[in-house]
């Protein structure tokens, strides 16, 4: 496992490029987001996705999320009407995952098999944004929740100790404040909170 010690506010471009190379080579990375550490892999990755599903014991019904730089990338992966787009624009970047109807460009194994939905998230974290910039495409992301743990891991040294032999890379940006993203389902006539997390989305529900 490679460990990248990256500054949380001013990420070093050389190290970001190295971490992006790891993702491009179908490897599994743990990186910081605006809420906590998370798993990340390239869209379309096979080996990394299998590792992720194995570690988290995920089945085929799991709702995956794409981390995007901004809303300009959303139309490729999710269908949104004008009203939804305005709501998304008013609430991004933020620690919110929006569940949207997936387009045909989303690989079948990533869209929810029954609902044909995909999670979309735009982070404000400088490292996550730098990584997305280097990749020039969205990253498949998943919360760092382990089957045997109730809480998300927030200490990179604990992560290294527990998962060092199962992942390919770790961006160590220090201990993170552990929070979950708020999940909002936008596929119905009205937005619906699936999970209340770090972000207050009450204005979405008006």
Short mmCIF file of C-alpha atoms in Angstrom, two decimals:
data_model
loop_
_atom_site.label_atom_id
_atom_site.label_comp_id
_atom_site.label_asym_id
_atom_site.label_seq_id
_atom_site.Cartn_x
_atom_site.Cartn_y
_atom_site.Cartn_z
CA UNK A 1 0.00 0.00 0.00
CA UNK A 2 1.22 3.49 -0.89
CA UNK A 3 0.66 6.31 1.60
CA UNK A 4 0.52 9.90 0.37
CA UNK A 5 0.99 12.59 3.04
CA UNK A 6 -0.95 15.46 1.50
CA UNK A 7 -1.61 18.89 3.00
CA UNK A 8 -5.35 19.21 3.79
CA UNK A 9 -5.65 22.82 2.56
CA UNK A 10 -2.88 23.09 -0.06
CA UNK A 11 -2.52 19.68 -1.73
CA UNK A 12 0.88 19.07 -3.36
CA UNK A 13 0.25 18.62 -7.14
CA UNK A 14 2.99 15.98 -7.49
CA UNK A 15 1.40 13.76 -4.82
CA UNK A 16 -2.10 14.32 -6.19
CA UNK A 17 -0.87 13.17 -9.62
CA UNK A 18 0.64 10.05 -8.06
CA UNK A 19 -2.64 9.23 -6.28
CA UNK A 20 -4.56 9.86 -9.53
CA UNK A 21 -2.19 7.47 -11.36
CA UNK A 22 -3.06 4.82 -8.82
CA UNK A 23 -6.78 5.31 -9.54
CA UNK A 24 -6.17 5.20 -13.31
CA UNK A 25 -4.48 1.82 -12.85
CA UNK A 26 -7.65 0.23 -11.43
CA UNK A 27 -6.52 0.46 -7.82
CA UNK A 28 -8.47 1.23 -4.64
CA UNK A 29 -7.70 4.46 -2.79
CA UNK A 30 -8.86 5.89 0.53
CA UNK A 31 -8.97 9.69 0.45
CA UNK A 32 -10.45 12.55 2.52
CA UNK A 33 -13.75 14.24 1.66
CA UNK A 34 -15.53 17.17 3.32
CA UNK A 35 -17.09 14.81 5.85
CA UNK A 36 -14.67 11.93 6.45
CA UNK A 37 -12.36 9.49 4.70
CA UNK A 38 -13.89 7.46 1.87
CA UNK A 39 -13.07 4.73 -0.63
CA UNK A 40 -12.47 5.83 -4.20
CA UNK A 41 -11.85 4.12 -7.52
CA UNK A 42 -12.01 4.97 -11.20
CA UNK A 43 -15.34 4.72 -12.96
CA UNK A 44 -15.28 1.43 -14.85
CA UNK A 45 -12.59 -0.09 -12.60
CA UNK A 46 -13.01 -3.84 -12.12
CA UNK A 47 -10.43 -5.01 -9.59
CA UNK A 48 -10.79 -1.95 -7.36
CA UNK A 49 -14.58 -2.23 -7.34
CA UNK A 50 -14.37 -5.91 -6.40
CA UNK A 51 -11.98 -5.06 -3.54
CA UNK A 52 -14.35 -2.36 -2.33
CA UNK A 53 -17.38 -4.67 -2.39
CA UNK A 54 -15.42 -7.36 -0.58
CA UNK A 55 -14.15 -5.03 2.17
CA UNK A 56 -17.56 -3.44 2.79
CA UNK A 57 -19.49 -6.70 2.13
CA UNK A 58 -21.73 -4.90 -0.37
CA UNK A 59 -24.29 -6.71 -2.45
CA UNK A 60 -25.57 -5.83 -5.91
CA UNK A 61 -28.35 -3.69 -4.44
CA UNK A 62 -25.91 -1.12 -3.04
CA UNK A 63 -26.47 2.46 -4.18
CA UNK A 64 -23.14 3.76 -5.46
CA UNK A 65 -22.18 7.43 -5.61
CA UNK A 66 -20.17 9.42 -8.14
CA UNK A 67 -18.00 12.25 -6.86
CA UNK A 68 -18.07 15.09 -9.41
CA UNK A 69 -16.07 18.32 -9.70
CA UNK A 70 -19.17 20.38 -10.41
CA UNK A 71 -22.62 20.16 -11.93
CA UNK A 72 -21.32 20.31 -15.52
CA UNK A 73 -20.56 16.57 -15.30
CA UNK A 74 -23.94 15.55 -13.92
CA UNK A 75 -25.88 15.44 -17.22
CA UNK A 76 -23.72 12.55 -18.45
CA UNK A 77 -24.67 10.34 -15.52
CA UNK A 78 -28.05 11.55 -14.24
CA UNK A 79 -31.24 12.99 -15.69
CA UNK A 80 -32.33 16.24 -14.05
CA UNK A 81 -35.03 18.72 -14.98
CA UNK A 82 -34.62 22.51 -14.68
CA UNK A 83 -36.14 22.64 -11.21
CA UNK A 84 -33.89 19.85 -9.91
CA UNK A 85 -30.84 21.53 -11.45
CA UNK A 86 -31.64 24.80 -9.65
CA UNK A 87 -31.97 22.92 -6.36
CA UNK A 88 -28.68 21.09 -6.94
CA UNK A 89 -26.91 24.33 -7.86
CA UNK A 90 -28.13 26.00 -4.68
CA UNK A 91 -26.86 23.11 -2.54
CA UNK A 92 -23.43 22.31 -4.04
CA UNK A 93 -20.64 21.93 -3.20
CA UNK A 94 -21.75 20.40 0.09
CA UNK A 95 -21.68 17.13 2.09
CA UNK A 96 -24.86 15.97 0.35
CA UNK A 97 -25.40 12.91 -1.85
CA UNK A 98 -28.28 13.38 -4.27
CA UNK A 99 -30.02 10.23 -5.53
CA UNK A 100 -30.97 10.84 -9.15
CA UNK A 101 -32.24 8.78 -12.07
CA UNK A 102 -29.24 7.30 -13.87
CA UNK A 103 -28.60 7.77 -17.59
CA UNK A 104 -27.66 4.92 -19.91
CA UNK A 105 -24.01 6.07 -19.67
CA UNK A 106 -23.82 4.77 -16.11
CA UNK A 107 -22.44 1.21 -16.10
CA UNK A 108 -25.16 -1.29 -15.12
CA UNK A 109 -23.17 -2.55 -12.13
CA UNK A 110 -23.11 0.96 -10.64
CA UNK A 111 -26.71 2.01 -11.08
CA UNK A 112 -29.14 0.59 -8.54
CA UNK A 113 -30.45 -2.57 -10.30
CA UNK A 114 -34.14 -2.06 -9.51
CA UNK A 115 -34.43 1.70 -9.27
CA UNK A 116 -31.86 2.60 -11.99
CA UNK A 117 -30.58 5.41 -9.79
CA UNK A 118 -27.14 6.82 -9.03
CA UNK A 119 -25.82 8.98 -6.20
CA UNK A 120 -24.13 12.26 -7.17
CA UNK A 121 -21.98 14.36 -4.84
CA UNK A 122 -19.94 17.56 -5.33
CA UNK A 123 -17.34 17.99 -2.54
CA UNK A 124 -15.74 21.17 -1.23
CA UNK A 125 -12.65 19.37 0.18
CA UNK A 126 -9.46 20.70 -1.52
CA UNK A 127 -7.85 17.25 -1.81
CA UNK A 128 -10.98 15.65 -3.27
CA UNK A 129 -11.33 18.53 -5.74
CA UNK A 130 -7.64 18.33 -6.74
CA UNK A 131 -7.99 14.58 -7.29
CA UNK A 132 -11.06 15.08 -9.49
CA UNK A 133 -9.22 17.77 -11.45
CA UNK A 134 -6.27 15.44 -12.01
CA UNK A 135 -8.56 12.58 -13.07
CA UNK A 136 -10.65 14.82 -15.34
CA UNK A 137 -13.62 12.55 -14.67
CA UNK A 138 -15.85 11.57 -11.72
CA UNK A 139 -14.65 9.09 -9.10
CA UNK A 140 -16.75 6.22 -7.79
CA UNK A 141 -16.91 6.79 -4.04
CA UNK A 142 -18.17 4.91 -0.97
CA UNK A 143 -18.25 5.70 2.76
CA UNK A 144 -15.48 4.22 4.87
CA UNK A 145 -17.86 2.04 6.86
CA UNK A 146 -16.65 -1.46 7.71
CA UNK A 147 -19.05 -4.34 8.47
CA UNK A 148 -17.40 -4.94 11.85
CA UNK A 149 -17.42 -1.27 12.92
CA UNK A 150 -20.30 0.96 13.97
CA UNK A 151 -18.43 4.19 13.25
CA UNK A 152 -16.55 5.52 10.24
CA UNK A 153 -12.77 5.38 10.68
CA UNK A 154 -11.34 8.88 11.10
CA UNK A 155 -7.69 8.27 12.02
CA UNK A 156 -5.45 7.49 9.01
CA UNK A 157 -3.12 5.36 11.16
CA UNK A 158 -6.06 3.19 12.27
CA UNK A 159 -7.11 2.92 8.61
CA UNK A 160 -3.58 1.85 7.66
CA UNK A 161 -3.48 -0.75 10.42
CA UNK A 162 -6.89 -2.22 9.59
CA UNK A 163 -6.90 -2.01 5.80
CA UNK A 164 -3.25 -1.68 4.76
CA UNK A 165 -3.15 -5.13 3.19
CA UNK A 166 -6.52 -4.76 1.40
CA UNK A 167 -6.25 -1.37 -0.31
CA UNK A 168 -3.68 0.06 -2.74
CA UNK A 169 -3.33 3.63 -1.53
CA UNK A 170 -4.16 6.02 1.32
CA UNK A 171 -4.09 9.80 1.31
CA UNK A 172 -3.13 10.76 4.85
CA UNK A 173 -4.40 14.28 5.58
CA UNK A 174 -4.57 13.92 9.35
CA UNK A 175 -7.52 12.94 11.53
CA UNK A 176 -10.85 13.98 10.03
CA UNK A 177 -14.02 15.06 11.78
CA UNK A 178 -16.20 12.03 11.26
CA UNK A 179 -19.58 12.84 9.80
CA UNK A 180 -21.84 11.17 7.29
CA UNK A 181 -23.17 12.89 4.22
CA UNK A 182 -26.82 13.81 4.10
CA UNK A 183 -28.58 11.70 1.45
CA UNK A 184 -31.49 13.22 -0.45
CA UNK A 185 -33.63 11.26 -2.91
CA UNK A 186 -34.54 13.57 -5.82
CA UNK A 187 -36.30 10.95 -7.97
CA UNK A 188 -39.85 11.58 -6.70
CA UNK A 189 -42.16 14.57 -7.00
CA UNK A 190 -40.66 16.01 -3.81
CA UNK A 191 -37.10 15.68 -2.41
CA UNK A 192 -36.95 13.16 0.42
CA UNK A 193 -34.28 12.83 3.11
CA UNK A 194 -32.95 9.26 3.17
CA UNK A 195 -30.28 9.98 5.79
CA UNK A 196 -29.76 13.13 7.83
CA UNK A 197 -26.03 13.80 8.01
CA UNK A 198 -23.69 16.76 8.16
CA UNK A 199 -25.69 19.07 5.85
CA UNK A 200 -28.93 20.83 6.73
CA UNK A 201 -31.23 20.43 3.71
CA UNK A 202 -34.46 21.77 5.22
CA UNK A 203 -34.58 24.50 2.53
CA UNK A 204 -34.78 21.73 -0.08
CA UNK A 205 -37.98 20.38 1.42
CA UNK A 206 -39.96 23.63 1.30
#
